[in-house]
Short mmCIF file of C-alpha atoms and ligand atoms in Angstrom, two decimals:
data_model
loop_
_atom_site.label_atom_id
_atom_site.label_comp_id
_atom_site.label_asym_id
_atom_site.label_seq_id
_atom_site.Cartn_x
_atom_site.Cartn_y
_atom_site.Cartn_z
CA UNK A 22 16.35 0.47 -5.54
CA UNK A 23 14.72 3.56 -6.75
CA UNK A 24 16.85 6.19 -4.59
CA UNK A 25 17.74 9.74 -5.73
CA UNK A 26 21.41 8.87 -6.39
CA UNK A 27 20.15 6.59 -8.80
CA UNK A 28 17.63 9.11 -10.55
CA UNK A 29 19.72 10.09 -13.73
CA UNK A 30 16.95 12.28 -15.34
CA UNK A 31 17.68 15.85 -14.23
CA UNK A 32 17.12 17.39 -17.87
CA UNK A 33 13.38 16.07 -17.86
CA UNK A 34 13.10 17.59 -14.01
CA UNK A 35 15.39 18.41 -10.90
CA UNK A 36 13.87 17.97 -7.87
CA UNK A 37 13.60 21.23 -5.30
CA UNK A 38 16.23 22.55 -3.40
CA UNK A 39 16.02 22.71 0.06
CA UNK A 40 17.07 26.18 -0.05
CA UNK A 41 14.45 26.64 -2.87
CA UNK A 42 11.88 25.01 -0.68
CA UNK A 43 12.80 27.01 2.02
CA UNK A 44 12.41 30.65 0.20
CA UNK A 45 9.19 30.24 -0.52
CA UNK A 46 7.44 28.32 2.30
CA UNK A 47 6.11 31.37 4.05
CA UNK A 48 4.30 32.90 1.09
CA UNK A 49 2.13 29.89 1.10
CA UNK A 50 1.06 30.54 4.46
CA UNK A 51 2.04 33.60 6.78
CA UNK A 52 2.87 36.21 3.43
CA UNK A 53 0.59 34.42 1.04
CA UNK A 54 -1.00 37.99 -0.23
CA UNK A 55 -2.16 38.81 -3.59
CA UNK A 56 0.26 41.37 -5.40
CA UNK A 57 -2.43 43.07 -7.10
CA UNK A 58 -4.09 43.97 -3.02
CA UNK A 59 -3.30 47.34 -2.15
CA UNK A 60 -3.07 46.47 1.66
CA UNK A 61 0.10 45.26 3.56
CA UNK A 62 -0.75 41.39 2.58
CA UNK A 63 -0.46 42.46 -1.12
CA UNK A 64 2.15 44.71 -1.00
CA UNK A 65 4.32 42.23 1.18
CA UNK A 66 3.50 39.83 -2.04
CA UNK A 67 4.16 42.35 -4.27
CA UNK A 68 7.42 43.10 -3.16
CA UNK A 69 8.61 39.34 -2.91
CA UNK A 70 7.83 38.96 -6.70
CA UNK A 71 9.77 42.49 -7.65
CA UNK A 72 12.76 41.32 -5.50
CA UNK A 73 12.60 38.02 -7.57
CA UNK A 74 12.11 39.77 -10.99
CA UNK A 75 15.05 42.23 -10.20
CA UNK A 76 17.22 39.04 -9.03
CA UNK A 77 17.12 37.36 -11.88
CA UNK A 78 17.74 40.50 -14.13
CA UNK A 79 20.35 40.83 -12.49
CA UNK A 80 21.46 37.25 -12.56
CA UNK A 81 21.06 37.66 -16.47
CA UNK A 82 23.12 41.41 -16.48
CA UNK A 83 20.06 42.02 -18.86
CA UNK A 84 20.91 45.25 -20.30
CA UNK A 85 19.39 48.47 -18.98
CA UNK A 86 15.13 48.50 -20.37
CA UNK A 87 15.05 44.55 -20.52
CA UNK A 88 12.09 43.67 -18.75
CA UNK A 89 11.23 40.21 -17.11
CA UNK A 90 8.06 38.29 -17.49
CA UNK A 91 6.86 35.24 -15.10
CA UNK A 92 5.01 32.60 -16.98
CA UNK A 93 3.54 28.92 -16.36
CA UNK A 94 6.32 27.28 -18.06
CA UNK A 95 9.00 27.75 -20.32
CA UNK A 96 6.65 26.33 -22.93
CA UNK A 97 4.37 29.50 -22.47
CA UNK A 98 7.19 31.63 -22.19
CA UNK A 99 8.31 30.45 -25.48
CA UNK A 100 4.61 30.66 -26.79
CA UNK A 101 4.60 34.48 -26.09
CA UNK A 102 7.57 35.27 -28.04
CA UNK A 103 6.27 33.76 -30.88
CA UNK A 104 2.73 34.50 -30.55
CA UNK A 105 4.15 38.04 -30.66
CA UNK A 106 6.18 38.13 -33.00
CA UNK A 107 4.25 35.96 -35.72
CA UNK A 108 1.04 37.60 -35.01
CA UNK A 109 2.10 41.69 -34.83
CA UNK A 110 3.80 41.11 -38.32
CA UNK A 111 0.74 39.59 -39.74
CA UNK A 112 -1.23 42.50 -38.42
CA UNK A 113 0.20 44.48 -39.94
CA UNK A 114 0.89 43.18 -43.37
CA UNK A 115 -1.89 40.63 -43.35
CA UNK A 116 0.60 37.71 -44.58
CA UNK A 117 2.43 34.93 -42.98
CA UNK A 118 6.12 35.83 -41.80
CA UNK A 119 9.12 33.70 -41.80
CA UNK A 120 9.89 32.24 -38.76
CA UNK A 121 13.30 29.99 -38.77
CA UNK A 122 14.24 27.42 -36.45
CA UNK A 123 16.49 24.66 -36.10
CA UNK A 124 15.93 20.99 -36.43
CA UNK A 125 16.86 20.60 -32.90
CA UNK A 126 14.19 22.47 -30.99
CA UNK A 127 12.07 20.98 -28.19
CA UNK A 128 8.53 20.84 -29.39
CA UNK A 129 7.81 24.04 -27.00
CA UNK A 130 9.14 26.05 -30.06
CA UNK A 131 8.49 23.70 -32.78
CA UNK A 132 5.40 22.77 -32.45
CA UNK A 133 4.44 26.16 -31.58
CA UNK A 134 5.64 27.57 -35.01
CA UNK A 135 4.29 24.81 -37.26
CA UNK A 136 0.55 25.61 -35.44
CA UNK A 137 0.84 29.40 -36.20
CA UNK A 138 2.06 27.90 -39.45
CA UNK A 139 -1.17 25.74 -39.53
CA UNK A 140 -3.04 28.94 -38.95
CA UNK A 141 -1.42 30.70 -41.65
CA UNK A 142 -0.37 33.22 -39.33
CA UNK A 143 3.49 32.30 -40.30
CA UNK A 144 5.88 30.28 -42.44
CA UNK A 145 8.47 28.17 -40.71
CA UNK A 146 11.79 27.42 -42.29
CA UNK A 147 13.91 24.12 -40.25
CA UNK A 148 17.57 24.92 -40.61
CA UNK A 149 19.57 21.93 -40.40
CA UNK A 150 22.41 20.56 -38.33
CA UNK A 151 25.29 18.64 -38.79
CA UNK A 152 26.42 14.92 -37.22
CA UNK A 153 26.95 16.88 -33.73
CA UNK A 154 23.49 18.76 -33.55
CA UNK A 155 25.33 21.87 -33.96
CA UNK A 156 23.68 25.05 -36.05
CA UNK A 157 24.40 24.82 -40.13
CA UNK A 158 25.55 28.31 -39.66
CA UNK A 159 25.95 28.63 -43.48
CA UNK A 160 22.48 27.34 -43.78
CA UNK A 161 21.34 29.74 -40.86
CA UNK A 162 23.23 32.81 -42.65
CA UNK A 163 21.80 32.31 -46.21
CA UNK A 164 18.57 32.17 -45.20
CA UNK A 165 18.82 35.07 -42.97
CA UNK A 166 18.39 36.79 -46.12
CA UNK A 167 14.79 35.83 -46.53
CA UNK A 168 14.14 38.21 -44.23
CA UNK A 169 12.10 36.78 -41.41
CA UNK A 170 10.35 37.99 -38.32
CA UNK A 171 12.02 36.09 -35.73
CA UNK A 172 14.46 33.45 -35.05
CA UNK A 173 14.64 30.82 -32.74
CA UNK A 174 17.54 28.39 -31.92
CA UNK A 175 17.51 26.70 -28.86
CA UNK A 176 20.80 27.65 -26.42
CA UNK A 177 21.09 23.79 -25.59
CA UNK A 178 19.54 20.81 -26.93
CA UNK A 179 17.71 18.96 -24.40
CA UNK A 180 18.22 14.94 -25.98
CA UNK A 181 21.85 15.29 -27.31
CA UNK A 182 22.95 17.88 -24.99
CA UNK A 183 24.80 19.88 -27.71
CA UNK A 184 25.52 23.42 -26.85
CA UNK A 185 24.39 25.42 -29.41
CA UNK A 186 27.05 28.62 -31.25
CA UNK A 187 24.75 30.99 -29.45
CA UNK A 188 27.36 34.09 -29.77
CA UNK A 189 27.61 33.60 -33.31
CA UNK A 190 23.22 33.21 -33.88
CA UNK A 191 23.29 36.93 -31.96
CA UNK A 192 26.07 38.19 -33.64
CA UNK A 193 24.22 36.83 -37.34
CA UNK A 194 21.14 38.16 -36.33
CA UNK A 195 22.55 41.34 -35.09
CA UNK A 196 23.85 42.16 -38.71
CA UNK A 197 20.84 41.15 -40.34
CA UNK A 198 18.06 42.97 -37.90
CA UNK A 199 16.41 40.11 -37.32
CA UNK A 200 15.28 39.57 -33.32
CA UNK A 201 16.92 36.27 -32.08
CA UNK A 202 15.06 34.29 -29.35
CA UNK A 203 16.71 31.70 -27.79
CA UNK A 204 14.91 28.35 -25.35
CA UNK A 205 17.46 28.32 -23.46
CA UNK A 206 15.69 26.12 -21.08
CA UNK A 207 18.53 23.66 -20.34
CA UNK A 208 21.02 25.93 -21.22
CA UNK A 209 20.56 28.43 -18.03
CA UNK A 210 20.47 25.79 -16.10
CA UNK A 211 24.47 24.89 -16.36
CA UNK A 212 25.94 27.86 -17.44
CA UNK A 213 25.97 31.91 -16.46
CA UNK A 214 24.89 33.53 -19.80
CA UNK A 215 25.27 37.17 -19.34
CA UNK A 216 22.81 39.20 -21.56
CA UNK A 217 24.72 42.45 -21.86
CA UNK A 218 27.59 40.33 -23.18
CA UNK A 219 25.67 38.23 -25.37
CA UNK A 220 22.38 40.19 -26.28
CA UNK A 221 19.45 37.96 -27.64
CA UNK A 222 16.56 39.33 -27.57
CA UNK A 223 14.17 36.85 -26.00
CA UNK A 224 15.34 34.98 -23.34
CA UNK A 225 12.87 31.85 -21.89
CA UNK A 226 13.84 29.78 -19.17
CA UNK A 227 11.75 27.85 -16.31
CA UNK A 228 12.43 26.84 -12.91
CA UNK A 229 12.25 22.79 -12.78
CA UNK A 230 15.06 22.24 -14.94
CA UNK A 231 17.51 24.08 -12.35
CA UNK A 232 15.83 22.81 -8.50
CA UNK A 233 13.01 25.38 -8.41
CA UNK A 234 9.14 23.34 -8.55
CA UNK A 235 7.43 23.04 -11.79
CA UNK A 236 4.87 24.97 -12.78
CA UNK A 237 7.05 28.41 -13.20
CA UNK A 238 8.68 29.76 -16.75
CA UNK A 239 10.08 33.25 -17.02
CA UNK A 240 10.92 35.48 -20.56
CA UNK A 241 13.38 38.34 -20.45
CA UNK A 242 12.40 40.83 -23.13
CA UNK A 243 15.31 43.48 -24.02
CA UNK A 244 12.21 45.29 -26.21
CA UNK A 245 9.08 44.75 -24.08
CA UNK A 246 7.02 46.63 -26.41
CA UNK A 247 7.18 44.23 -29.14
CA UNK A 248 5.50 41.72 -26.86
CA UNK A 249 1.48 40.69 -27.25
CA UNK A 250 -0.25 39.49 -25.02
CA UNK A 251 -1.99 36.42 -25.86
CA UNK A 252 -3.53 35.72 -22.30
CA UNK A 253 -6.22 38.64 -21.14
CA UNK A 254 -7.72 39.07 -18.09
CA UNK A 255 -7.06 41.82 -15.28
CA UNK A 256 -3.67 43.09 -16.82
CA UNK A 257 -0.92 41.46 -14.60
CA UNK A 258 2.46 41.15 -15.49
CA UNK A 259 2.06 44.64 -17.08
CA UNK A 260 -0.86 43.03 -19.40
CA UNK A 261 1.31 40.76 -21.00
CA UNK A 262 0.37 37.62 -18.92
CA UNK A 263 -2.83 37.60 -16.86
CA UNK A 264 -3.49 35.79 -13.85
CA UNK A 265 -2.58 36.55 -10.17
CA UNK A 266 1.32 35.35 -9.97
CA UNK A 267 2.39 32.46 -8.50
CA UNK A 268 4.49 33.89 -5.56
CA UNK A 269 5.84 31.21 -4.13
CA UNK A 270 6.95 29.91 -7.18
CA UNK A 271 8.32 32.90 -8.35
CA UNK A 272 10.19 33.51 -5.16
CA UNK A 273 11.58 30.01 -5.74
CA UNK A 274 12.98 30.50 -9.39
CA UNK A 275 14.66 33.63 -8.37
CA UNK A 276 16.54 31.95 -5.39
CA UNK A 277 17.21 28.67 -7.45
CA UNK A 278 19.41 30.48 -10.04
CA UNK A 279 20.82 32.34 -6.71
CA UNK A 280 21.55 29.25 -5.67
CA UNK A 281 23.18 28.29 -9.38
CA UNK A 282 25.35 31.39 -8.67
CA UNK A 283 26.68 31.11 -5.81
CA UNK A 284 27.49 27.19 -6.20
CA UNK A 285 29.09 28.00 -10.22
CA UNK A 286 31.75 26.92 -10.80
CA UNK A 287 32.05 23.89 -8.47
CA UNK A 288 28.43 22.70 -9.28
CA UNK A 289 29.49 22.84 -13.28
CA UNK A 290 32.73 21.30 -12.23
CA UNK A 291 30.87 18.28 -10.71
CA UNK A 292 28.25 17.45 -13.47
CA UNK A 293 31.61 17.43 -15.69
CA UNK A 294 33.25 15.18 -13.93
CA UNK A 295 30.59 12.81 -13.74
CA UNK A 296 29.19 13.31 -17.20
CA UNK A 297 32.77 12.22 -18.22
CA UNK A 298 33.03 9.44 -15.95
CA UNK A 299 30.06 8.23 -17.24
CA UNK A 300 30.67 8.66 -21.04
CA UNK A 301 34.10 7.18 -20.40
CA UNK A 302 32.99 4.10 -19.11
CA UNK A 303 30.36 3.73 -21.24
CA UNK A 304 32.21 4.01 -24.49
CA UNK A 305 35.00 1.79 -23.28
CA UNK A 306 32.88 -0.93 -21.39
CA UNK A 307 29.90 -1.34 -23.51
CA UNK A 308 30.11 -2.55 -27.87
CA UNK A 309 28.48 -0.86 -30.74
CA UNK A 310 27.69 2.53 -28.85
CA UNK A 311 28.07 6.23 -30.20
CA UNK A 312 28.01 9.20 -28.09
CA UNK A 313 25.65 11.19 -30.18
CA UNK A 314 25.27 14.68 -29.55
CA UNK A 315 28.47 17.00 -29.28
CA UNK A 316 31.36 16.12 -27.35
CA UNK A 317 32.48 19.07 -26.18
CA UNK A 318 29.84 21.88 -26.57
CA UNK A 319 27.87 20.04 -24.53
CA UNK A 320 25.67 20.40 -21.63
CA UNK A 321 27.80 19.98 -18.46
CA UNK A 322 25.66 16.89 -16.91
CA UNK A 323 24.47 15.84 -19.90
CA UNK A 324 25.35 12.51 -21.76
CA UNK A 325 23.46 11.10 -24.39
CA UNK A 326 24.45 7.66 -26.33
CA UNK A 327 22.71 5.16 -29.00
CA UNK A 328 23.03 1.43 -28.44
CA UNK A 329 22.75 -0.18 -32.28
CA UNK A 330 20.28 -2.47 -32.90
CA UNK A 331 18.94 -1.89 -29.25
CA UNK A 332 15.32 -0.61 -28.85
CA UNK A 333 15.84 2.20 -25.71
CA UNK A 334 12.71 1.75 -24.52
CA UNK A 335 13.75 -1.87 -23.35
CA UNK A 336 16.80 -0.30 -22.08
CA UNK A 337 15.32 2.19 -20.37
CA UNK A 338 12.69 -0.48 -18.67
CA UNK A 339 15.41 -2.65 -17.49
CA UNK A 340 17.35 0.20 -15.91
CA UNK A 341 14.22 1.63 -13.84
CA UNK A 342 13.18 -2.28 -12.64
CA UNK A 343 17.02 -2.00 -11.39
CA UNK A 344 16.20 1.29 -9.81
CA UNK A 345 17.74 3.79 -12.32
CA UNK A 346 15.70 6.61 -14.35
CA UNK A 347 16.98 7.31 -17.26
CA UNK A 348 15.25 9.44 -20.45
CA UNK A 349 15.03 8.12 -24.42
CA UNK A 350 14.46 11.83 -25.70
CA UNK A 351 12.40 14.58 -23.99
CA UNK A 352 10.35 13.75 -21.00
CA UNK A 353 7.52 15.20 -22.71
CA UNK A 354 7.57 12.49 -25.29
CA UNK A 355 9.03 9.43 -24.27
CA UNK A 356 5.89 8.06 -23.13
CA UNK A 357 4.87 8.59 -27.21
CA UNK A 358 7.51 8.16 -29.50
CA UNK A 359 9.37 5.62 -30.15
CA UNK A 360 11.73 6.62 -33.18
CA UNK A 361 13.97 9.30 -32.21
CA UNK A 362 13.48 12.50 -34.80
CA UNK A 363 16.49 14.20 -33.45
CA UNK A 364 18.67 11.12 -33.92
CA UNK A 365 17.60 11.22 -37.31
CA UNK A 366 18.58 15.05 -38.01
CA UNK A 367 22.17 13.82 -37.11
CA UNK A 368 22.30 11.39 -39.26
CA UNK A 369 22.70 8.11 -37.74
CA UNK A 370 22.14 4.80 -39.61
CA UNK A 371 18.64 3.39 -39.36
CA UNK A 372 19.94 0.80 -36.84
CA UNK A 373 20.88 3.40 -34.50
CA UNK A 374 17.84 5.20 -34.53
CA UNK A 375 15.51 3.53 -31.94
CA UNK A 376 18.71 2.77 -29.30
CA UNK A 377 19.31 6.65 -28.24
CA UNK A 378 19.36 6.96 -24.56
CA UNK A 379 19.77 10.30 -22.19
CA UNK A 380 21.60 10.15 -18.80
CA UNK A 381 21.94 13.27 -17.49
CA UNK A 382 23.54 14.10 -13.55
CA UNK A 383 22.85 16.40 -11.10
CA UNK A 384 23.10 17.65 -7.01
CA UNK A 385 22.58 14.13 -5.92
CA UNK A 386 24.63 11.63 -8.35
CA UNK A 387 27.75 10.21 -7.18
CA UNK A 388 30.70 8.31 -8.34
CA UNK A 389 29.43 5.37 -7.44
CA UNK A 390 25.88 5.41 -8.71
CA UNK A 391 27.62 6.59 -11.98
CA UNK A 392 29.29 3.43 -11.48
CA UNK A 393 26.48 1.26 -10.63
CA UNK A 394 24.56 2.57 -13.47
CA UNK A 395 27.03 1.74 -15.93
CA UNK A 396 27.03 -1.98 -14.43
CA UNK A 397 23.64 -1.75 -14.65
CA UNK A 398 23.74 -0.57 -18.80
CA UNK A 399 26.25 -3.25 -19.82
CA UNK A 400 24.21 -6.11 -17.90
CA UNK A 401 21.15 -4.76 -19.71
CA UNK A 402 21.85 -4.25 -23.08
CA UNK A 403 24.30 -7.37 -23.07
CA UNK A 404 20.76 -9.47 -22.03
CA UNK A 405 18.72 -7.28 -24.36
CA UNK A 406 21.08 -8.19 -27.50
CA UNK A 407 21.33 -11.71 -26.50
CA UNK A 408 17.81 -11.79 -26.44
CA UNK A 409 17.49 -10.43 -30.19
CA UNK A 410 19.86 -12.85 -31.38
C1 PLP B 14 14.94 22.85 -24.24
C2 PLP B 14 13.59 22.83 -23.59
N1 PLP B 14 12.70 23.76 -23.93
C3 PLP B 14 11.48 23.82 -23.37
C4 PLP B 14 11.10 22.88 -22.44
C5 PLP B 14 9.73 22.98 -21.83
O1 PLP B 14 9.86 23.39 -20.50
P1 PLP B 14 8.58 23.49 -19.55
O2 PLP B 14 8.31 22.12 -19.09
O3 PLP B 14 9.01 24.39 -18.43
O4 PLP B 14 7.50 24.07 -20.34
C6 PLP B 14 11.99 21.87 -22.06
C7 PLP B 14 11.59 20.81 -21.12
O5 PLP B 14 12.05 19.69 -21.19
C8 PLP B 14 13.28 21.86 -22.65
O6 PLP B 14 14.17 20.94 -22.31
#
């Protein structure tokens, strides 16, 4: 039965919070001003979205001139960075800049640079990484030297869960003058990263990924001024994103990683547990399986296996008609790709490749749907192999 203790897909989406819920509910209805109206219904709004901005800076410690900006998605938060950064340098040198990236990123940043690349606004370099999907820092060091305009590692990989050396990317980047933004979509979500501690320069988050609704993305800037707009209209979001904010939603994001505060450690201490519950079982109860992904720096709810010779989309099909969600890669592409690119960038055997399979935990697992999902897995892939043979 499709209940929420059986939905194991919390790094595609979380659903809200009820305390997420509740925050914004009356700016839908009794406070539902626009923040740009200079009457008491606007400046009721207004307020509500400069409380959020200054919680979340706060949540961040972003150090002192950091500003934050509220976006559609992490995807468009991501979008401006780049955007920026590719297209200021090629204004003013008329070429292409290097942009470097790592072979992990979610297509928000890839895809993103290889357009720009397309329109010869920028040159992409992929920096590899090794069998765990961690950084090839000696890769990523070396080719700091080619000078480029930006780069942009992901905090936390979204299929294999690996928790990227983000210290060490600031601290690189800090020595070569290069400005260091980081999706650290899924990374936020699970951990307190404090930005006077660790600087990087462009910060992009959003709120689904951590009980907020969809539909809301945020970028913290530590430079605002080397941000372009790439959306125009009446100049919101000090002219770097147009549109009239999304109050609610904005309200919602800032009490959601409230929320994350308050409840850190013991929420982190949970998804652990059952992340290793679940890996546990699975490794010991279930043949020819890898963990794939990092077993340690790795997101705290976040396990990620391949099944040889298994084909995850079956897998997956047979867990949801038993009522479990589970992911194959990024929620944004499972219902497209087949072969897994990241499980190739790791390095597994070509009959590993089309088996990987993402379970990730959250505020409403348990023990025992852990347990009756890994019931469920063994049945399946023992019928699916059977079935091959
Ligand atoms: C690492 C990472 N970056 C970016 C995104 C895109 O987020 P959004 O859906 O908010 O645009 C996701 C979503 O899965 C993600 O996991």
């Amino acid at each position: 039965m499709a209940t929420i203790e059986n939905y194991f897909d919390y790094a595609a989406t979380t659903p809200v919070h009820p305390r997420a819920a509740a925050a914004m509910q009356r700016y839908f209805q009794s406070d539902f001003g626009n923040p740009s109206s200079a009457h008491a219904f606007g400046q009721v709004a207004f307020h509500a979205v400069q409380a959020s901005r200054d919680s979340l800076l706060t949540h961040f410690n972003a150090p002192a001139g950091s500003e934050i900006v509220f976006t559609g998605s992490s995807t468009e938060a991501a979008n401006l960075v780049i955007w920026s950064r590719a297209i200021d340098f090629y204004r003013r040198t008329g070429r292409p800049g290097l942009i470097l990236i790592s072979a992990t990123e979610h297509a928000a940043v890839r895809n993103t640079v290889s357009q720009l690349e397309a329109y010869g606004f920028c040159r992409m370099k992929v920096i590899p990484v090794d069998s765990a999907a961690i950084l090839r820092l000696d890769v990523f060091e070396a080719s700091l030297a080619e000078d480029p305009v930006l780069v942009s590692i992901i905090g936390a990989n979204n299929e294999l869960g690996t928790v990227q050396p983000v210290r060490e990317v600031v601290r690189m980047c800090q020595a070569a003058g290069v400005p260091y933004h980081c999706d650290a979509t899924q990374l936020v979500a699970h951990s307190l990263l404090d930005l006077t501690e660790c600087p990087v320069d462009y910060l992009t988050f959003s709120g689904h990924k951590c009980y907020a609704p969809k539909g809301i993305g945020a970028l913290i800037a530590r430079e605002p001024s080397s941000l372009r707009a790439h959306i125009f209209g009446a100049g919101q979001e000090r002219g770097l994103r147009a549109g009239t904010e999304n109050v609610p939603y904005i309200v919602a994001i800032a009490e959601a990683y409230r929320l994350l505060k308050e409840t850190y450690p013991e929420r982190v201490r949970a998804e652990t547990g059952l992340r290793e519950r679940l890996i546990g079982r699975v490794l010991d109860e279930v043949p020819d399986v890898r963990l794939t992904g990092d077993p340690e720096s790795r997101l705290s709810n976040h396990a990620s296996f391949s099944f040889k010779g298994i084909d995850s989309l079956m897998l997956q099909s047979a867990l949801d008609q038993e009522g479990y969600a589970v992911s194959i890669g990024s929620a944004c592409r499972s219902n497209q790709v087949r072969g897994q690119q990241q499980l190739v960038e790791i390095g597994l055997p070509p009959d590993w490749l089309s088996g990987g399979l993402r379970i990730t935990n959250g505020l409403y697992s348990t023990p025992e749907s852990v347990d009756g999902l890994v019931g469920a897995l063994k049945e399946a892939v023992s019928k699916i192999r059977g079935f091959l043979s």
